[in-house]
CSV table of C-alpha atoms in Angstrom, one decimal:
chain,number,residue,atom,x,y,z
A,1,UNK,CA,-1.6,-62.6,6.7
A,2,UNK,CA,-4.4,-62.0,3.9
A,3,UNK,CA,-6.5,-60.6,6.6
A,4,UNK,CA,-3.9,-58.0,7.5
A,5,UNK,CA,-3.3,-57.0,3.9
A,6,UNK,CA,-7.1,-56.6,3.3
A,7,UNK,CA,-7.5,-54.2,6.5
A,8,UNK,CA,-4.4,-52.1,5.4
A,9,UNK,CA,-5.8,-51.7,1.8
A,10,UNK,CA,-9.2,-50.9,3.3
A,11,UNK,CA,-7.8,-48.3,5.7
A,12,UNK,CA,-5.6,-46.6,2.9
A,13,UNK,CA,-8.7,-46.3,0.6
A,14,UNK,CA,-10.6,-44.7,3.6
A,15,UNK,CA,-7.7,-42.4,4.1
A,16,UNK,CA,-7.9,-41.6,0.3
A,17,UNK,CA,-11.5,-40.8,0.1
A,18,UNK,CA,-11.1,-38.6,3.2
A,19,UNK,CA,-8.3,-36.7,1.8
A,20,UNK,CA,-10.2,-36.1,-1.5
A,21,UNK,CA,-13.3,-35.0,0.4
A,22,UNK,CA,-11.2,-32.6,2.3
A,23,UNK,CA,-9.6,-31.1,-0.9
A,24,UNK,CA,-13.0,-30.5,-2.4
A,25,UNK,CA,-14.3,-28.9,0.5
A,26,UNK,CA,-11.3,-26.5,0.3
A,27,UNK,CA,-11.6,-25.6,-3.3
A,28,UNK,CA,-15.4,-25.2,-3.4
A,29,UNK,CA,-15.0,-22.9,-0.2
A,30,UNK,CA,-15.4,-19.5,-2.1
A,31,UNK,CA,-15.5,-15.8,-0.4
A,32,UNK,CA,-19.1,-14.8,-0.2
A,33,UNK,CA,-19.6,-11.7,-2.7
A,34,UNK,CA,-21.4,-9.4,-0.6
A,35,UNK,CA,-20.9,-8.0,2.9
A,36,UNK,CA,-23.9,-8.2,5.3
A,37,UNK,CA,-22.2,-6.2,8.1
A,38,UNK,CA,-23.3,-2.4,8.8
A,39,UNK,CA,-21.2,0.1,7.4
A,40,UNK,CA,-18.7,1.7,10.1
A,41,UNK,CA,-19.3,5.1,9.2
A,42,UNK,CA,-22.0,7.9,8.1
A,43,UNK,CA,-19.3,9.9,6.2
A,44,UNK,CA,-15.9,9.6,5.3
A,45,UNK,CA,-14.3,12.1,7.8
A,46,UNK,CA,-15.2,9.4,10.3
A,47,UNK,CA,-13.0,6.7,8.7
A,48,UNK,CA,-9.6,5.7,10.4
A,49,UNK,CA,-6.3,6.8,8.2
A,50,UNK,CA,-3.2,5.2,8.0
A,51,UNK,CA,-0.5,8.1,7.5
A,52,UNK,CA,2.0,7.2,4.8
A,53,UNK,CA,5.2,7.2,6.6
A,54,UNK,CA,8.4,5.3,6.0
A,55,UNK,CA,9.1,3.7,2.9
A,56,UNK,CA,6.4,1.3,2.2
A,57,UNK,CA,3.6,-0.2,3.9
A,58,UNK,CA,1.6,-3.4,3.6
A,59,UNK,CA,-2.1,-3.7,4.6
A,60,UNK,CA,-4.4,-7.1,4.5
A,61,UNK,CA,-7.9,-6.2,3.6
A,62,UNK,CA,-9.9,-9.0,5.6
A,63,UNK,CA,-13.1,-9.2,7.7
A,64,UNK,CA,-11.4,-7.2,10.3
A,65,UNK,CA,-11.0,-4.1,8.0
A,66,UNK,CA,-13.4,-1.3,8.1
A,67,UNK,CA,-16.6,-1.4,6.0
A,68,UNK,CA,-17.8,1.5,4.0
A,69,UNK,CA,-20.9,2.4,2.0
A,70,UNK,CA,-19.6,3.9,-1.1
A,71,UNK,CA,-21.4,5.2,-4.3
A,72,UNK,CA,-21.0,1.5,-6.0
A,73,UNK,CA,-21.5,-0.4,-3.0
A,74,UNK,CA,-20.3,-1.6,0.3
A,75,UNK,CA,-16.9,-2.7,0.7
A,76,UNK,CA,-13.9,-3.5,3.3
A,77,UNK,CA,-11.3,-0.9,2.8
A,78,UNK,CA,-8.3,1.0,4.0
A,79,UNK,CA,-8.0,4.6,4.2
A,80,UNK,CA,-4.4,6.7,4.1
A,81,UNK,CA,-3.5,10.1,4.6
A,82,UNK,CA,-0.4,12.4,3.9
A,83,UNK,CA,2.0,12.9,6.8
A,84,UNK,CA,2.1,16.8,7.9
A,85,UNK,CA,5.5,17.6,6.5
A,86,UNK,CA,4.7,16.3,3.0
A,87,UNK,CA,3.1,18.6,0.4
A,88,UNK,CA,3.3,16.2,-2.7
A,89,UNK,CA,3.5,12.3,-2.3
A,90,UNK,CA,4.1,9.9,-5.5
A,91,UNK,CA,2.5,6.5,-4.5
A,92,UNK,CA,2.5,3.2,-6.2
A,93,UNK,CA,-0.3,0.7,-5.2
A,94,UNK,CA,-0.4,-3.0,-5.8
A,95,UNK,CA,-2.9,-5.5,-5.0
A,96,UNK,CA,-1.5,-8.7,-4.8
A,97,UNK,CA,-3.0,-12.1,-6.7
A,98,UNK,CA,-3.1,-14.5,-3.5
A,99,UNK,CA,-3.7,-18.1,-5.0
A,100,UNK,CA,-6.8,-17.8,-7.1
A,101,UNK,CA,-8.2,-14.5,-5.7
A,102,UNK,CA,-7.6,-10.8,-6.1
A,103,UNK,CA,-9.0,-7.5,-4.5
A,104,UNK,CA,-10.0,-5.5,-7.3
A,105,UNK,CA,-9.0,-2.0,-6.2
A,106,UNK,CA,-10.4,1.2,-6.8
A,107,UNK,CA,-8.9,4.6,-5.4
A,108,UNK,CA,-11.0,7.3,-4.1
A,109,UNK,CA,-8.9,10.5,-3.4
A,110,UNK,CA,-10.2,13.2,-1.1
A,111,UNK,CA,-9.7,16.7,-0.3
A,112,UNK,CA,-9.0,18.0,3.4
A,113,UNK,CA,-12.8,18.3,3.7
A,114,UNK,CA,-13.2,14.6,3.1
A,115,UNK,CA,-15.0,15.2,-0.2
A,116,UNK,CA,-14.2,12.9,-3.3
A,117,UNK,CA,-12.1,14.7,-5.9
A,118,UNK,CA,-10.9,11.9,-8.2
A,119,UNK,CA,-11.7,8.2,-8.6
A,120,UNK,CA,-9.1,5.8,-10.4
A,121,UNK,CA,-10.9,3.0,-11.7
A,122,UNK,CA,-9.7,-0.8,-12.0
A,123,UNK,CA,-9.2,0.0,-15.7
A,124,UNK,CA,-6.7,2.4,-14.7
A,125,UNK,CA,-4.5,-0.4,-13.2
A,126,UNK,CA,-2.0,-2.4,-14.9
A,127,UNK,CA,-1.8,-6.4,-14.5
A,128,UNK,CA,2.0,-7.2,-13.5
A,129,UNK,CA,3.4,-10.8,-13.9
A,130,UNK,CA,5.0,-12.5,-11.0
A,131,UNK,CA,8.6,-13.1,-10.4
A,132,UNK,CA,11.1,-14.2,-8.1
A,133,UNK,CA,10.6,-11.4,-5.6
A,134,UNK,CA,7.0,-10.2,-6.0
A,135,UNK,CA,3.3,-11.7,-6.7
A,136,UNK,CA,1.4,-10.6,-9.7
A,137,UNK,CA,-0.4,-7.8,-9.0
A,138,UNK,CA,-2.9,-4.9,-10.0
A,139,UNK,CA,-0.8,-2.0,-10.1
A,140,UNK,CA,-0.9,1.7,-10.7
A,141,UNK,CA,1.2,4.9,-9.8
A,142,UNK,CA,-0.4,8.3,-8.8
A,143,UNK,CA,0.4,11.5,-7.0
A,144,UNK,CA,-1.3,12.9,-4.0
A,145,UNK,CA,-1.2,16.6,-2.6
A,146,UNK,CA,-1.5,18.3,0.7
A,147,UNK,CA,-3.4,21.0,-1.1
A,148,UNK,CA,-6.1,19.0,-3.2
A,149,UNK,CA,-5.9,15.3,-2.2
A,150,UNK,CA,-4.6,14.7,1.2
A,151,UNK,CA,-6.6,11.1,1.8
A,152,UNK,CA,-7.2,8.3,0.1
A,153,UNK,CA,-9.3,5.4,0.2
A,154,UNK,CA,-8.8,2.1,-1.4
A,155,UNK,CA,-11.9,-0.5,-1.6
A,156,UNK,CA,-13.2,-2.9,-4.2
A,157,UNK,CA,-17.1,-1.9,-5.8
A,158,UNK,CA,-19.5,-4.8,-5.8
A,159,UNK,CA,-20.0,-4.9,-9.5
A,160,UNK,CA,-16.6,-6.9,-9.7
A,161,UNK,CA,-17.6,-9.7,-7.2
A,162,UNK,CA,-17.6,-13.1,-8.5
A,163,UNK,CA,-16.1,-12.0,-12.0
A,164,UNK,CA,-12.9,-13.6,-12.9
A,165,UNK,CA,-9.8,-12.9,-15.0
A,166,UNK,CA,-7.3,-15.1,-16.9
A,167,UNK,CA,-3.8,-14.4,-16.4
A,168,UNK,CA,-0.8,-15.7,-17.9
A,169,UNK,CA,0.8,-18.8,-16.1
A,170,UNK,CA,3.9,-17.8,-14.4
A,171,UNK,CA,5.7,-20.6,-16.5
A,172,UNK,CA,4.6,-19.2,-19.9
A,173,UNK,CA,5.6,-15.6,-19.0
A,174,UNK,CA,9.3,-17.0,-18.0
A,175,UNK,CA,9.5,-19.1,-21.1
A,176,UNK,CA,8.7,-16.0,-23.5
A,177,UNK,CA,11.2,-13.6,-21.3
A,178,UNK,CA,13.8,-16.2,-22.0
A,179,UNK,CA,12.9,-17.0,-25.5
A,180,UNK,CA,12.1,-20.7,-24.4
A,181,UNK,CA,9.5,-23.0,-26.2
A,182,UNK,CA,6.1,-22.3,-24.7
A,183,UNK,CA,5.3,-24.7,-22.1
A,184,UNK,CA,2.2,-26.8,-21.9
A,185,UNK,CA,0.0,-25.1,-19.2
A,186,UNK,CA,-3.4,-24.0,-18.5
A,187,UNK,CA,-3.5,-20.1,-17.7
A,188,UNK,CA,-5.0,-19.7,-14.0
A,189,UNK,CA,-8.6,-17.7,-13.4
A,190,UNK,CA,-8.4,-15.4,-10.8
A,191,UNK,CA,-11.8,-14.2,-9.1
A,192,UNK,CA,-12.4,-10.9,-7.6
A,193,UNK,CA,-12.6,-11.3,-4.1
A,194,UNK,CA,-13.9,-8.9,-0.6
A,195,UNK,CA,-10.5,-9.4,0.6
A,196,UNK,CA,-6.9,-9.3,-0.4
A,197,UNK,CA,-3.4,-8.1,0.2
A,198,UNK,CA,-2.3,-4.1,-0.5
A,199,UNK,CA,1.0,-2.7,-0.9
A,200,UNK,CA,1.9,0.9,-1.0
A,201,UNK,CA,5.5,2.2,-2.1
A,202,UNK,CA,5.9,5.9,-1.9
A,203,UNK,CA,8.2,8.8,-1.8
A,204,UNK,CA,7.7,12.6,-1.2
A,205,UNK,CA,8.6,14.8,-4.2
A,206,UNK,CA,7.8,18.0,-2.1
A,207,UNK,CA,8.2,18.9,1.2
A,208,UNK,CA,6.8,21.5,3.5
A,209,UNK,CA,9.0,23.8,5.4
A,210,UNK,CA,9.0,26.6,7.9
A,211,UNK,CA,10.7,29.4,9.5
A,212,UNK,CA,11.2,29.7,13.4
A,213,UNK,CA,12.4,32.8,15.3
A,214,UNK,CA,14.1,32.9,18.5
A,215,UNK,CA,12.3,31.5,21.0
A,216,UNK,CA,10.5,34.0,23.7
A,217,UNK,CA,11.6,33.3,27.2
A,218,UNK,CA,9.0,33.0,29.6
A,219,UNK,CA,9.5,34.3,33.1
A,220,UNK,CA,9.2,31.2,35.7
A,221,UNK,CA,6.0,30.6,37.1
A,222,UNK,CA,4.3,32.6,34.2
A,223,UNK,CA,2.0,31.0,31.5
A,224,UNK,CA,2.6,31.4,27.8
A,225,UNK,CA,-0.6,33.1,26.3
A,226,UNK,CA,-0.9,32.7,22.6
A,227,UNK,CA,-2.3,36.2,22.1
A,228,UNK,CA,-0.3,38.5,19.9
A,229,UNK,CA,-1.7,41.5,21.8
A,230,UNK,CA,-0.6,40.3,25.3
A,231,UNK,CA,2.8,39.1,24.4
A,232,UNK,CA,3.6,41.3,21.4
A,233,UNK,CA,7.0,39.6,21.0
A,234,UNK,CA,5.7,36.0,20.9
A,235,UNK,CA,6.1,34.8,17.3
A,236,UNK,CA,5.0,31.3,16.3
A,237,UNK,CA,5.9,28.9,13.4
A,238,UNK,CA,5.4,30.8,10.2
A,239,UNK,CA,4.6,28.7,7.1
A,240,UNK,CA,6.9,29.6,4.1
A,241,UNK,CA,6.3,27.5,0.8
A,242,UNK,CA,6.7,23.8,-0.3
A,243,UNK,CA,10.2,22.6,-1.1
A,244,UNK,CA,10.9,21.0,-4.3
A,245,UNK,CA,13.1,18.0,-3.0
A,246,UNK,CA,14.7,17.9,-6.5
A,247,UNK,CA,15.7,21.7,-7.0
A,248,UNK,CA,16.3,23.1,-3.6
A,249,UNK,CA,19.0,23.3,-1.2
A,250,UNK,CA,18.9,20.1,1.7
A,251,UNK,CA,17.1,21.6,4.5
A,252,UNK,CA,18.3,19.9,8.0
A,253,UNK,CA,14.5,18.1,8.5
A,254,UNK,CA,14.7,17.0,4.9
A,255,UNK,CA,18.2,15.5,5.2
A,256,UNK,CA,17.0,13.6,8.4
A,257,UNK,CA,14.1,12.3,6.8
A,258,UNK,CA,16.2,11.1,3.8
A,259,UNK,CA,18.4,9.5,6.2
A,260,UNK,CA,15.6,7.8,7.8
A,261,UNK,CA,14.2,6.4,4.6
A,262,UNK,CA,17.5,5.0,3.8
A,263,UNK,CA,18.0,3.4,7.1
A,264,UNK,CA,14.4,1.8,6.7
A,265,UNK,CA,14.9,0.6,3.3
A,266,UNK,CA,18.4,-1.1,4.3
A,267,UNK,CA,16.8,-2.8,7.5
A,268,UNK,CA,14.3,-4.4,5.1
A,269,UNK,CA,17.1,-5.4,2.8
A,270,UNK,CA,15.8,-3.1,-0.2
A,271,UNK,CA,19.2,-2.1,-1.1
A,272,UNK,CA,17.8,-1.0,-4.7
A,273,UNK,CA,15.2,1.5,-2.8
A,274,UNK,CA,18.1,2.5,-0.6
A,275,UNK,CA,20.6,3.4,-3.6
A,276,UNK,CA,17.5,5.2,-5.1
A,277,UNK,CA,17.1,7.2,-1.8
A,278,UNK,CA,20.6,7.8,-1.9
A,279,UNK,CA,20.8,9.5,-5.1
A,280,UNK,CA,17.7,11.6,-4.8
A,281,UNK,CA,19.3,13.0,-1.5
A,282,UNK,CA,22.5,13.7,-3.2
A,283,UNK,CA,21.1,15.4,-6.0
A,284,UNK,CA,19.2,17.6,-3.2
A,285,UNK,CA,22.4,18.4,-1.5
A,286,UNK,CA,22.6,16.2,1.3
A,287,UNK,CA,26.0,16.0,3.0
A,288,UNK,CA,25.2,12.8,5.3
A,289,UNK,CA,23.2,10.6,3.1
A,290,UNK,CA,26.1,8.9,1.5
A,291,UNK,CA,27.9,8.3,4.9
A,292,UNK,CA,24.7,6.7,6.3
A,293,UNK,CA,24.2,4.5,3.5
A,294,UNK,CA,27.9,3.5,3.5
A,295,UNK,CA,27.9,2.9,7.6
A,296,UNK,CA,24.9,0.6,7.5
A,297,UNK,CA,25.8,-1.6,4.4
A,298,UNK,CA,29.2,-2.2,6.4
């Protein structure tokens, strides 16, 4: 009986040692501060771009992401572009704190020729606290325009790698918000890393519109030639001007766009965003947004 007890104690001791060893291995497994692979491209025009369509986008920055060579170092990055029907877009970018790491973002806005025209540094971002529905994050809101800044790149400069920042402990933040006694907790240290999780919430504030004349009927067997001297009656789409969503009469394509955005928000159970979109659509003169919202909520 004593022999069995001794063996049991020995086995438990070994398991305890192995468990501690594994825990130490995980805690000391830091992300390398540098990227050894070559950059994907020799110019910004060769980047791959994610269109800002829908209501929001979540993007993981990891070892499978594109690698770019930027003025302040090599970095994994994500590139985004305005969709063709949008003239102006408001974008809110979050870089979430995950565990004890965060991707320290810098935003580069580029023109139609893929030339940088504006840099938004990390010091322009605010640090948000975690709450029930969202993690703590670096956050900043800015505007993209089709005329001046239709492309955006989010990357992290090498100078931040390995540095840390101390953030308020969630329990301390909660206690301060509720007016409770300050808990005895240690504020966590967060390390700037090569990888992370981005979230972009966006809404168009100005849309492009165009006029279309009556279609030209082409006799069977003939080919449409896009030369007005050959077919003087052929009229293509004629660009007019950007439409301010808040001030103009609702166009059919604008109404369809808002209905799609409202549908997407409700499917993702984001009622708050759906209500915001509904209010915007109604102010802009939508006749169907409220019906779409009510039917989906039912």
